Tab-separated table of C-alpha atoms in Angstrom:
chain	number	residue	atom	x	y	z
A	1	LEU	CA	-66.817	-206.367	-8.323
A	2	GLU	CA	-63.669	-204.541	-7.286
A	3	ARG	CA	-59.925	-205.221	-7.059
A	4	GLY	CA	-57.307	-203.428	-4.970
A	5	THR	CA	-54.489	-202.179	-7.181
A	6	GLU	CA	-51.846	-202.475	-4.444
A	7	SER	CA	-53.222	-205.275	-2.248
A	8	GLU	CA	-54.615	-207.292	-5.192
A	9	LEU	CA	-57.596	-208.214	-3.006
A	10	GLN	CA	-60.848	-208.845	-4.878
A	11	TYR	CA	-64.383	-208.389	-3.566
A	12	GLY	CA	-67.856	-208.854	-4.950
A	13	TYR	CA	-71.120	-207.344	-3.738
A	14	PHE	CA	-74.716	-208.354	-4.440
A	15	TYR	CA	-77.753	-206.206	-3.677
A	16	ALA	CA	-81.457	-206.900	-4.220
A	17	THR	CA	-84.178	-204.412	-3.296
A	18	LYS	CA	-87.856	-205.272	-3.016
A	19	PRO	CA	-90.394	-202.431	-2.755
A	20	TRP	CA	-93.384	-203.726	-0.753
A	21	THR	CA	-95.450	-200.546	-0.867
A	22	ASP	CA	-94.819	-197.003	-2.102
A	23	LYS	CA	-93.270	-196.196	1.327
A	24	PHE	CA	-91.763	-199.488	2.556
A	25	SER	CA	-88.901	-201.503	0.994
A	26	SER	CA	-86.303	-204.092	1.960
A	27	THR	CA	-82.780	-204.641	0.649
A	28	TYR	CA	-80.612	-207.753	1.034
A	29	SER	CA	-76.879	-207.565	0.401
A	30	ALA	CA	-74.018	-210.047	0.495
A	31	SER	CA	-70.279	-209.359	0.354
A	32	VAL	CA	-67.749	-211.963	-0.763
A	33	ALA	CA	-63.978	-212.201	-1.011
A	34	ILE	CA	-62.927	-213.655	-4.370
A	35	ASP	CA	-59.969	-216.038	-4.620
A	36	SER	CA	-58.510	-214.873	-1.294
A	37	ALA	CA	-55.198	-216.351	-0.134
A	38	THR	CA	-56.685	-216.816	3.378
A	39	SER	CA	-59.697	-218.829	2.177
A	40	GLU	CA	-59.985	-222.396	0.951
A	41	HIS	CA	-62.904	-221.473	-1.355
A	42	MET	CA	-63.005	-219.424	-4.560
A	43	LEU	CA	-65.853	-217.300	-3.112
A	44	ASP	CA	-65.908	-216.639	0.643
A	45	MET	CA	-68.945	-214.771	1.987
A	46	TYR	CA	-67.944	-212.505	4.860
A	47	ALA	CA	-70.968	-210.268	5.436
A	48	GLN	CA	-74.698	-210.007	4.826
A	49	THR	CA	-77.211	-207.286	5.595
A	50	LEU	CA	-80.967	-206.901	5.597
A	51	ASN	CA	-82.185	-203.306	5.486
A	52	LEU	CA	-85.828	-202.317	6.104
A	53	SER	CA	-86.663	-198.775	5.047
A	54	TYR	CA	-89.797	-196.651	5.506
A	55	SER	CA	-90.219	-193.323	3.697
A	56	LEU	CA	-91.739	-190.443	5.665
A	57	GLY	CA	-91.822	-188.248	2.540
A	58	ASN	CA	-89.873	-185.139	1.449
A	59	GLY	CA	-86.606	-187.095	1.251
A	60	VAL	CA	-86.758	-188.451	4.829
A	61	SER	CA	-86.619	-192.198	5.553
A	62	LEU	CA	-86.291	-194.314	8.670
A	63	TYR	CA	-84.330	-197.571	8.507
A	64	LEU	CA	-83.470	-200.705	10.456
A	65	LEU	CA	-80.322	-202.416	9.175
A	66	ASN	CA	-79.343	-205.877	10.436
A	67	ASP	CA	-75.854	-207.328	9.949
A	68	PHE	CA	-75.460	-211.109	9.677
A	69	ASP	CA	-72.399	-213.350	9.618
A	70	PRO	CA	-71.930	-215.971	6.862
A	71	HIS	CA	-74.015	-218.432	8.941
A	72	PHE	CA	-77.035	-216.084	9.057
A	73	LYS	CA	-76.474	-215.224	12.731
A	74	ARG	CA	-77.364	-211.582	13.481
A	75	THR	CA	-74.294	-209.717	14.706
A	76	GLU	CA	-75.556	-206.118	14.941
A	77	SER	CA	-78.597	-203.938	14.288
A	78	TRP	CA	-78.579	-200.273	13.322
A	79	THR	CA	-81.445	-197.805	13.324
A	80	GLY	CA	-81.306	-194.393	11.756
A	81	ILE	CA	-82.749	-191.694	9.610
A	82	ILE	CA	-81.711	-190.632	6.101
A	83	TYR	CA	-82.265	-187.239	4.532
A	84	SER	CA	-81.857	-187.035	0.754
A	85	TRP	CA	-82.121	-183.922	-1.353
């Protein structure tokens, strides 16, 4: 959860990661606006993602990240590589 000190906007984020094997995992995330003046609901989901990640070893991973709207319609896909040290 976070709140803007000047804008007074409030957001919440949820993440859940599931390791399928020692090299492959998936992560689901949802982002919501909380008590927004522009929404008729207390919680208003505005983004979701599904990230599939495969480790190549030595801190290198490949990923496919899919963005979804609040109605579970895919809006964008991203592919990339991550190097962690």
